JSON list of C-alpha atoms in Angstrom, two decimals:
[
{"chain": "A", "resi": 14, "resn": "MET", "atom": "CA", "xyz": [-10.55, -20.52, 44.41]},
{"chain": "A", "resi": 15, "resn": "ALA", "atom": "CA", "xyz": [-9.56, -18.54, 47.47]},
{"chain": "A", "resi": 16, "resn": "ASN", "atom": "CA", "xyz": [-8.02, -18.77, 50.88]},
{"chain": "A", "resi": 17, "resn": "THR", "atom": "CA", "xyz": [-9.40, -16.74, 53.75]},
{"chain": "A", "resi": 18, "resn": "THR", "atom": "CA", "xyz": [-9.32, -16.62, 57.52]},
{"chain": "A", "resi": 19, "resn": "SER", "atom": "CA", "xyz": [-11.99, -17.98, 59.81]},
{"chain": "A", "resi": 20, "resn": "ALA", "atom": "CA", "xyz": [-13.15, -14.51, 60.81]},
{"chain": "A", "resi": 21, "resn": "SER", "atom": "CA", "xyz": [-16.91, -14.22, 60.61]},
{"chain": "A", "resi": 22, "resn": "VAL", "atom": "CA", "xyz": [-18.76, -11.56, 58.68]},
{"chain": "A", "resi": 23, "resn": "THR", "atom": "CA", "xyz": [-21.92, -10.04, 60.08]},
{"chain": "A", "resi": 24, "resn": "ALA", "atom": "CA", "xyz": [-24.23, -7.25, 59.04]},
{"chain": "A", "resi": 25, "resn": "GLY", "atom": "CA", "xyz": [-22.57, -3.89, 59.53]},
{"chain": "A", "resi": 26, "resn": "ASP", "atom": "CA", "xyz": [-19.02, -5.17, 59.14]},
{"chain": "A", "resi": 27, "resn": "TYR", "atom": "CA", "xyz": [-16.55, -3.11, 57.17]},
{"chain": "A", "resi": 28, "resn": "ILE", "atom": "CA", "xyz": [-14.71, -4.72, 54.28]},
{"chain": "A", "resi": 29, "resn": "TYR", "atom": "CA", "xyz": [-11.66, -3.27, 52.56]},
{"chain": "A", "resi": 30, "resn": "VAL", "atom": "CA", "xyz": [-9.88, -4.96, 49.66]},
{"chain": "A", "resi": 31, "resn": "PHE", "atom": "CA", "xyz": [-6.79, -4.06, 47.64]},
{"chain": "A", "resi": 32, "resn": "PHE", "atom": "CA", "xyz": [-4.56, -5.52, 44.93]},
{"chain": "A", "resi": 33, "resn": "ASN", "atom": "CA", "xyz": [-1.23, -7.08, 45.69]},
{"chain": "A", "resi": 34, "resn": "GLN", "atom": "CA", "xyz": [1.75, -5.13, 44.38]},
{"chain": "A", "resi": 35, "resn": "GLY", "atom": "CA", "xyz": [2.60, -7.78, 41.82]},
{"chain": "A", "resi": 36, "resn": "GLY", "atom": "CA", "xyz": [-0.73, -7.29, 40.11]},
{"chain": "A", "resi": 37, "resn": "ASN", "atom": "CA", "xyz": [-0.80, -10.86, 38.83]},
{"chain": "A", "resi": 38, "resn": "THR", "atom": "CA", "xyz": [-3.48, -13.39, 39.70]},
{"chain": "A", "resi": 39, "resn": "LYS", "atom": "CA", "xyz": [-4.06, -12.66, 43.37]},
{"chain": "A", "resi": 40, "resn": "ILE", "atom": "CA", "xyz": [-6.17, -10.21, 45.33]},
{"chain": "A", "resi": 41, "resn": "HIS", "atom": "CA", "xyz": [-5.06, -9.54, 48.88]},
{"chain": "A", "resi": 42, "resn": "GLY", "atom": "CA", "xyz": [-7.37, -7.88, 51.34]},
{"chain": "A", "resi": 43, "resn": "TYR", "atom": "CA", "xyz": [-8.25, -7.23, 54.94]},
{"chain": "A", "resi": 44, "resn": "ARG", "atom": "CA", "xyz": [-11.68, -7.63, 56.48]},
{"chain": "A", "resi": 45, "resn": "PHE", "atom": "CA", "xyz": [-12.38, -5.30, 59.40]},
{"chain": "A", "resi": 46, "resn": "THR", "atom": "CA", "xyz": [-15.20, -6.48, 61.62]},
{"chain": "A", "resi": 47, "resn": "GLU", "atom": "CA", "xyz": [-17.14, -4.63, 64.27]},
{"chain": "A", "resi": 48, "resn": "SER", "atom": "CA", "xyz": [-16.92, -7.63, 66.57]},
{"chain": "A", "resi": 49, "resn": "ASP", "atom": "CA", "xyz": [-13.18, -8.27, 66.38]},
{"chain": "A", "resi": 50, "resn": "LYS", "atom": "CA", "xyz": [-11.95, -4.72, 65.79]},
{"chain": "A", "resi": 51, "resn": "GLU", "atom": "CA", "xyz": [-8.99, -6.38, 64.12]},
{"chain": "A", "resi": 52, "resn": "PRO", "atom": "CA", "xyz": [-8.11, -6.71, 60.42]},
{"chain": "A", "resi": 53, "resn": "GLN", "atom": "CA", "xyz": [-8.45, -10.26, 59.13]},
{"chain": "A", "resi": 54, "resn": "PRO", "atom": "CA", "xyz": [-6.36, -10.92, 55.99]},
{"chain": "A", "resi": 55, "resn": "PHE", "atom": "CA", "xyz": [-7.53, -13.01, 53.06]},
{"chain": "A", "resi": 56, "resn": "THR", "atom": "CA", "xyz": [-6.33, -13.87, 49.56]},
{"chain": "A", "resi": 57, "resn": "ILE", "atom": "CA", "xyz": [-8.29, -14.67, 46.42]},
{"chain": "A", "resi": 58, "resn": "ASN", "atom": "CA", "xyz": [-6.55, -16.65, 43.71]},
{"chain": "A", "resi": 59, "resn": "VAL", "atom": "CA", "xyz": [-7.96, -15.83, 40.28]},
{"chain": "A", "resi": 60, "resn": "ASP", "atom": "CA", "xyz": [-7.66, -18.19, 37.33]},
{"chain": "A", "resi": 61, "resn": "SER", "atom": "CA", "xyz": [-4.33, -17.52, 35.55]},
{"chain": "A", "resi": 62, "resn": "LYS", "atom": "CA", "xyz": [-6.03, -17.12, 32.18]},
{"chain": "A", "resi": 63, "resn": "ASP", "atom": "CA", "xyz": [-8.04, -14.24, 33.61]},
{"chain": "A", "resi": 64, "resn": "ASP", "atom": "CA", "xyz": [-5.33, -12.18, 35.30]},
{"chain": "A", "resi": 65, "resn": "ILE", "atom": "CA", "xyz": [-6.12, -9.13, 37.35]},
{"chain": "A", "resi": 66, "resn": "SER", "atom": "CA", "xyz": [-5.07, -6.06, 35.41]},
{"chain": "A", "resi": 67, "resn": "LYS", "atom": "CA", "xyz": [-1.81, -4.55, 36.57]},
{"chain": "A", "resi": 68, "resn": "GLY", "atom": "CA", "xyz": [-2.52, -1.21, 38.21]},
{"chain": "A", "resi": 69, "resn": "GLY", "atom": "CA", "xyz": [-6.22, -1.93, 38.36]},
{"chain": "A", "resi": 70, "resn": "GLU", "atom": "CA", "xyz": [-8.66, -1.54, 41.18]},
{"chain": "A", "resi": 71, "resn": "ILE", "atom": "CA", "xyz": [-11.11, -3.77, 42.97]},
{"chain": "A", "resi": 72, "resn": "ALA", "atom": "CA", "xyz": [-14.44, -2.95, 44.55]},
{"chain": "A", "resi": 73, "resn": "ALA", "atom": "CA", "xyz": [-15.98, -4.91, 47.42]},
{"chain": "A", "resi": 74, "resn": "LEU", "atom": "CA", "xyz": [-19.65, -5.02, 48.31]},
{"chain": "A", "resi": 75, "resn": "TYR", "atom": "CA", "xyz": [-21.22, -6.65, 51.37]},
{"chain": "A", "resi": 76, "resn": "LEU", "atom": "CA", "xyz": [-24.91, -7.58, 51.30]},
{"chain": "A", "resi": 77, "resn": "SER", "atom": "CA", "xyz": [-27.28, -9.29, 53.68]},
{"chain": "A", "resi": 78, "resn": "VAL", "atom": "CA", "xyz": [-30.14, -10.69, 51.59]},
{"chain": "A", "resi": 79, "resn": "ASN", "atom": "CA", "xyz": [-32.96, -12.50, 53.40]},
{"chain": "A", "resi": 80, "resn": "ASN", "atom": "CA", "xyz": [-30.63, -12.93, 56.37]},
{"chain": "A", "resi": 81, "resn": "LYS", "atom": "CA", "xyz": [-28.02, -14.57, 54.13]},
{"chain": "A", "resi": 82, "resn": "ASP", "atom": "CA", "xyz": [-24.63, -12.93, 53.94]},
{"chain": "A", "resi": 83, "resn": "GLU", "atom": "CA", "xyz": [-22.94, -12.26, 50.62]},
{"chain": "A", "resi": 84, "resn": "ILE", "atom": "CA", "xyz": [-19.61, -10.72, 49.68]},
{"chain": "A", "resi": 85, "resn": "HIS", "atom": "CA", "xyz": [-19.16, -9.55, 46.09]},
{"chain": "A", "resi": 86, "resn": "LEU", "atom": "CA", "xyz": [-15.81, -8.55, 44.60]},
{"chain": "A", "resi": 87, "resn": "TYR", "atom": "CA", "xyz": [-15.45, -6.76, 41.26]},
{"chain": "A", "resi": 88, "resn": "TYR", "atom": "CA", "xyz": [-12.24, -6.48, 39.28]},
{"chain": "A", "resi": 89, "resn": "ILE", "atom": "CA", "xyz": [-10.93, -6.08, 35.73]},
{"chain": "A", "resi": 90, "resn": "GLY", "atom": "CA", "xyz": [-9.69, -9.32, 34.17]},
{"chain": "A", "resi": 91, "resn": "GLN", "atom": "CA", "xyz": [-6.93, -9.18, 31.56]},
{"chain": "A", "resi": 92, "resn": "GLU", "atom": "CA", "xyz": [-5.26, -11.81, 29.41]},
{"chain": "A", "resi": 93, "resn": "ASP", "atom": "CA", "xyz": [-1.63, -11.08, 28.51]},
{"chain": "A", "resi": 94, "resn": "LYS", "atom": "CA", "xyz": [-2.02, -12.76, 25.12]},
{"chain": "A", "resi": 95, "resn": "PRO", "atom": "CA", "xyz": [-5.74, -13.20, 24.46]},
{"chain": "A", "resi": 96, "resn": "ALA", "atom": "CA", "xyz": [-6.56, -15.84, 21.89]},
{"chain": "A", "resi": 97, "resn": "ASP", "atom": "CA", "xyz": [-9.18, -13.48, 20.47]},
{"chain": "A", "resi": 98, "resn": "PRO", "atom": "CA", "xyz": [-8.61, -9.77, 21.33]},
{"chain": "A", "resi": 99, "resn": "THR", "atom": "CA", "xyz": [-12.14, -8.98, 20.11]},
{"chain": "A", "resi": 100, "resn": "ASN", "atom": "CA", "xyz": [-13.66, -11.33, 22.67]},
{"chain": "A", "resi": 101, "resn": "ILE", "atom": "CA", "xyz": [-15.99, -9.42, 24.97]},
{"chain": "A", "resi": 102, "resn": "GLN", "atom": "CA", "xyz": [-14.53, -11.15, 28.03]},
{"chain": "A", "resi": 103, "resn": "TRP", "atom": "CA", "xyz": [-11.11, -9.57, 27.49]},
{"chain": "A", "resi": 104, "resn": "ASN", "atom": "CA", "xyz": [-10.66, -6.68, 29.93]},
{"chain": "A", "resi": 105, "resn": "GLN", "atom": "CA", "xyz": [-14.17, -7.35, 31.16]},
{"chain": "A", "resi": 106, "resn": "VAL", "atom": "CA", "xyz": [-15.39, -6.38, 34.60]},
{"chain": "A", "resi": 107, "resn": "ASN", "atom": "CA", "xyz": [-15.58, -9.63, 36.58]},
{"chain": "A", "resi": 108, "resn": "GLU", "atom": "CA", "xyz": [-17.45, -10.62, 39.70]},
{"chain": "A", "resi": 109, "resn": "ALA", "atom": "CA", "xyz": [-16.49, -13.14, 42.39]},
{"chain": "A", "resi": 110, "resn": "CYS", "atom": "CA", "xyz": [-18.93, -14.03, 45.18]},
{"chain": "A", "resi": 111, "resn": "LEU", "atom": "CA", "xyz": [-19.22, -15.73, 48.52]},
{"chain": "A", "resi": 112, "resn": "HIS", "atom": "CA", "xyz": [-22.76, -16.70, 49.52]},
{"chain": "A", "resi": 113, "resn": "GLY", "atom": "CA", "xyz": [-24.49, -17.62, 52.75]},
{"chain": "A", "resi": 114, "resn": "ALA", "atom": "CA", "xyz": [-22.41, -19.57, 55.25]},
{"chain": "A", "resi": 115, "resn": "LYS", "atom": "CA", "xyz": [-19.46, -19.34, 52.87]},
{"chain": "A", "resi": 116, "resn": "ALA", "atom": "CA", "xyz": [-19.45, -15.58, 53.35]},
{"chain": "A", "resi": 117, "resn": "LYS", "atom": "CA", "xyz": [-18.93, -16.22, 57.04]},
{"chain": "A", "resi": 118, "resn": "ALA", "atom": "CA", "xyz": [-15.75, -18.10, 56.09]},
{"chain": "A", "resi": 119, "resn": "THR", "atom": "CA", "xyz": [-17.03, -21.46, 57.30]},
{"chain": "A", "resi": 120, "resn": "ASP", "atom": "CA", "xyz": [-16.15, -22.71, 53.81]},
{"chain": "A", "resi": 121, "resn": "PRO", "atom": "CA", "xyz": [-13.08, -20.63, 52.97]},
{"chain": "A", "resi": 122, "resn": "ALA", "atom": "CA", "xyz": [-12.21, -21.93, 49.49]},
{"chain": "A", "resi": 123, "resn": "SER", "atom": "CA", "xyz": [-15.55, -21.18, 47.96]},
{"chain": "A", "resi": 124, "resn": "TRP", "atom": "CA", "xyz": [-15.30, -18.06, 45.84]},
{"chain": "A", "resi": 125, "resn": "THR", "atom": "CA", "xyz": [-17.50, -18.36, 42.75]},
{"chain": "A", "resi": 126, "resn": "ARG", "atom": "CA", "xyz": [-16.63, -16.35, 39.65]},
{"chain": "A", "resi": 127, "resn": "THR", "atom": "CA", "xyz": [-19.91, -15.49, 38.00]},
{"chain": "A", "resi": 128, "resn": "GLY", "atom": "CA", "xyz": [-18.80, -13.36, 35.07]},
{"chain": "A", "resi": 129, "resn": "MET", "atom": "CA", "xyz": [-20.63, -10.31, 33.79]},
{"chain": "A", "resi": 130, "resn": "ASP", "atom": "CA", "xyz": [-21.74, -10.35, 30.16]},
{"chain": "A", "resi": 131, "resn": "LEU", "atom": "CA", "xyz": [-22.16, -6.67, 29.30]},
{"chain": "A", "resi": 132, "resn": "ASN", "atom": "CA", "xyz": [-22.52, -7.45, 25.60]},
{"chain": "A", "resi": 133, "resn": "LEU", "atom": "CA", "xyz": [-20.81, -4.45, 23.97]},
{"chain": "A", "resi": 134, "resn": "LYS", "atom": "CA", "xyz": [-17.07, -3.86, 23.59]},
{"chain": "A", "resi": 135, "resn": "ARG", "atom": "CA", "xyz": [-17.35, -0.25, 24.70]},
{"chain": "A", "resi": 136, "resn": "TRP", "atom": "CA", "xyz": [-18.58, -1.49, 28.04]},
{"chain": "A", "resi": 137, "resn": "LYS", "atom": "CA", "xyz": [-15.39, -3.39, 28.75]},
{"chain": "A", "resi": 138, "resn": "GLY", "atom": "CA", "xyz": [-13.27, -1.96, 31.53]},
{"chain": "A", "resi": 139, "resn": "GLU", "atom": "CA", "xyz": [-10.13, 0.00, 30.78]},
{"chain": "A", "resi": 140, "resn": "VAL", "atom": "CA", "xyz": [-6.94, -1.32, 32.35]},
{"chain": "A", "resi": 141, "resn": "GLY", "atom": "CA", "xyz": [-6.33, 0.75, 35.47]},
{"chain": "A", "resi": 142, "resn": "THR", "atom": "CA", "xyz": [-9.99, 1.64, 35.77]},
{"chain": "A", "resi": 143, "resn": "TYR", "atom": "CA", "xyz": [-11.21, 2.67, 39.19]},
{"chain": "A", "resi": 144, "resn": "LEU", "atom": "CA", "xyz": [-14.21, 0.62, 40.25]},
{"chain": "A", "resi": 145, "resn": "ALA", "atom": "CA", "xyz": [-16.91, 1.54, 42.72]},
{"chain": "A", "resi": 146, "resn": "ALA", "atom": "CA", "xyz": [-19.73, -0.68, 43.95]},
{"chain": "A", "resi": 147, "resn": "SER", "atom": "CA", "xyz": [-22.98, 0.27, 45.64]},
{"chain": "A", "resi": 148, "resn": "LEU", "atom": "CA", "xyz": [-26.56, -0.91, 46.05]},
{"chain": "A", "resi": 149, "resn": "SER", "atom": "CA", "xyz": [-29.61, 0.40, 44.24]},
{"chain": "A", "resi": 150, "resn": "ALA", "atom": "CA", "xyz": [-31.79, 2.65, 46.38]},
{"chain": "A", "resi": 151, "resn": "ASP", "atom": "CA", "xyz": [-34.94, 0.58, 45.91]},
{"chain": "A", "resi": 152, "resn": "ALA", "atom": "CA", "xyz": [-36.10, -2.31, 48.07]},
{"chain": "A", "resi": 153, "resn": "ASN", "atom": "CA", "xyz": [-34.36, -4.85, 45.81]},
{"chain": "A", "resi": 154, "resn": "GLN", "atom": "CA", "xyz": [-30.89, -3.52, 46.68]},
{"chain": "A", "resi": 155, "resn": "PHE", "atom": "CA", "xyz": [-29.39, -4.70, 43.39]},
{"chain": "A", "resi": 156, "resn": "PRO", "atom": "CA", "xyz": [-25.59, -4.52, 43.16]},
{"chain": "A", "resi": 157, "resn": "ARG", "atom": "CA", "xyz": [-24.30, -1.69, 40.97]},
{"chain": "A", "resi": 158, "resn": "VAL", "atom": "CA", "xyz": [-20.76, -1.30, 39.66]},
{"chain": "A", "resi": 159, "resn": "PHE", "atom": "CA", "xyz": [-19.41, 1.97, 38.25]},
{"chain": "A", "resi": 160, "resn": "TYR", "atom": "CA", "xyz": [-16.36, 2.00, 35.97]},
{"chain": "A", "resi": 161, "resn": "ARG", "atom": "CA", "xyz": [-14.70, 3.86, 33.10]},
{"chain": "A", "resi": 162, "resn": "ALA", "atom": "CA", "xyz": [-15.45, 2.26, 29.75]},
{"chain": "A", "resi": 163, "resn": "LYS", "atom": "CA", "xyz": [-12.55, 1.15, 27.57]},
{"chain": "A", "resi": 164, "resn": "ASP", "atom": "CA", "xyz": [-11.23, 3.66, 24.99]},
{"chain": "A", "resi": 165, "resn": "THR", "atom": "CA", "xyz": [-13.52, 6.45, 26.24]},
{"chain": "A", "resi": 166, "resn": "THR", "atom": "CA", "xyz": [-13.79, 8.83, 29.17]},
{"chain": "A", "resi": 167, "resn": "ASP", "atom": "CA", "xyz": [-17.39, 7.77, 29.75]},
{"chain": "A", "resi": 168, "resn": "VAL", "atom": "CA", "xyz": [-18.38, 6.34, 33.09]},
{"chain": "A", "resi": 169, "resn": "SER", "atom": "CA", "xyz": [-20.75, 3.39, 32.90]},
{"chain": "A", "resi": 170, "resn": "MET", "atom": "CA", "xyz": [-22.93, 1.68, 35.46]},
{"chain": "A", "resi": 171, "resn": "ALA", "atom": "CA", "xyz": [-23.55, -2.08, 35.44]},
{"chain": "A", "resi": 172, "resn": "GLU", "atom": "CA", "xyz": [-26.61, -3.14, 37.41]},
{"chain": "A", "resi": 173, "resn": "PHE", "atom": "CA", "xyz": [-27.85, -6.58, 38.36]},
{"chain": "A", "resi": 174, "resn": "ASN", "atom": "CA", "xyz": [-31.24, -7.38, 36.79]},
{"chain": "A", "resi": 175, "resn": "ILE", "atom": "CA", "xyz": [-33.17, -10.03, 38.68]},
{"chain": "A", "resi": 176, "resn": "ASN", "atom": "CA", "xyz": [-35.57, -10.62, 35.77]},
{"chain": "A", "resi": 177, "resn": "SER", "atom": "CA", "xyz": [-32.99, -12.44, 33.65]},
{"chain": "A", "resi": 178, "resn": "THR", "atom": "CA", "xyz": [-32.62, -16.22, 33.52]},
{"chain": "A", "resi": 179, "resn": "THR", "atom": "CA", "xyz": [-28.84, -16.70, 33.44]},
{"chain": "A", "resi": 180, "resn": "HIS", "atom": "CA", "xyz": [-26.43, -14.94, 35.74]},
{"chain": "A", "resi": 181, "resn": "LYS", "atom": "CA", "xyz": [-24.14, -13.47, 33.11]},
{"chain": "A", "resi": 182, "resn": "LYS", "atom": "CA", "xyz": [-27.12, -12.00, 31.29]},
{"chain": "A", "resi": 183, "resn": "ASP", "atom": "CA", "xyz": [-28.45, -10.59, 34.55]},
{"chain": "A", "resi": 184, "resn": "TRP", "atom": "CA", "xyz": [-26.16, -7.59, 34.12]},
{"chain": "A", "resi": 185, "resn": "THR", "atom": "CA", "xyz": [-27.18, -4.56, 32.10]},
{"chain": "A", "resi": 186, "resn": "THR", "atom": "CA", "xyz": [-24.98, -1.53, 31.54]},
{"chain": "A", "resi": 187, "resn": "THR", "atom": "CA", "xyz": [-25.93, 2.12, 31.16]},
{"chain": "A", "resi": 188, "resn": "PRO", "atom": "CA", "xyz": [-23.41, 4.78, 30.04]},
{"chain": "A", "resi": 189, "resn": "LEU", "atom": "CA", "xyz": [-23.75, 7.72, 32.42]},
{"chain": "A", "resi": 190, "resn": "THR", "atom": "CA", "xyz": [-23.78, 11.40, 31.51]},
{"chain": "A", "resi": 191, "resn": "GLY", "atom": "CA", "xyz": [-20.45, 12.99, 32.27]},
{"chain": "A", "resi": 192, "resn": "THR", "atom": "CA", "xyz": [-16.82, 11.94, 32.10]},
{"chain": "A", "resi": 193, "resn": "SER", "atom": "CA", "xyz": [-14.28, 10.42, 34.42]},
{"chain": "A", "resi": 194, "resn": "ALA", "atom": "CA", "xyz": [-11.76, 12.58, 36.21]}
]
């Protein structure tokens, strides 16, 4: 699903990701590591039926869970001609992950797209939405993604919920008080 360099990722590394100018089905990025002090480029190829929104943003999150490295990428997926425009997956916030040794680039073509079922249409991402990712402040360090909901100025937060049984349903979304800039 992706091509990346052999640069390793360790706790404390800095990761920066950006869209390619074409805005089609590829994410180009650079990984800056404390050890190398050099940017290491990588590319993620997203399924053509789930294109990255033109003019959109991507958020990257690095975690070290139980001494296992993980890289999480979040982006807005868009179909040019969706078979069903009312489908919740259209313009949905998507997640791609690298886990464990794969996050250290020992297995470079191993990005897993997990999907995020946020259940309600108003929680879909607007094309061009700016995404931000962070960790919850508690000991669980759940991933959190902030984005502007489609057709509103409301900012929403999607948070990973470890109590669920299927990954897509692990995500719950809370509209936040306030509006986007």
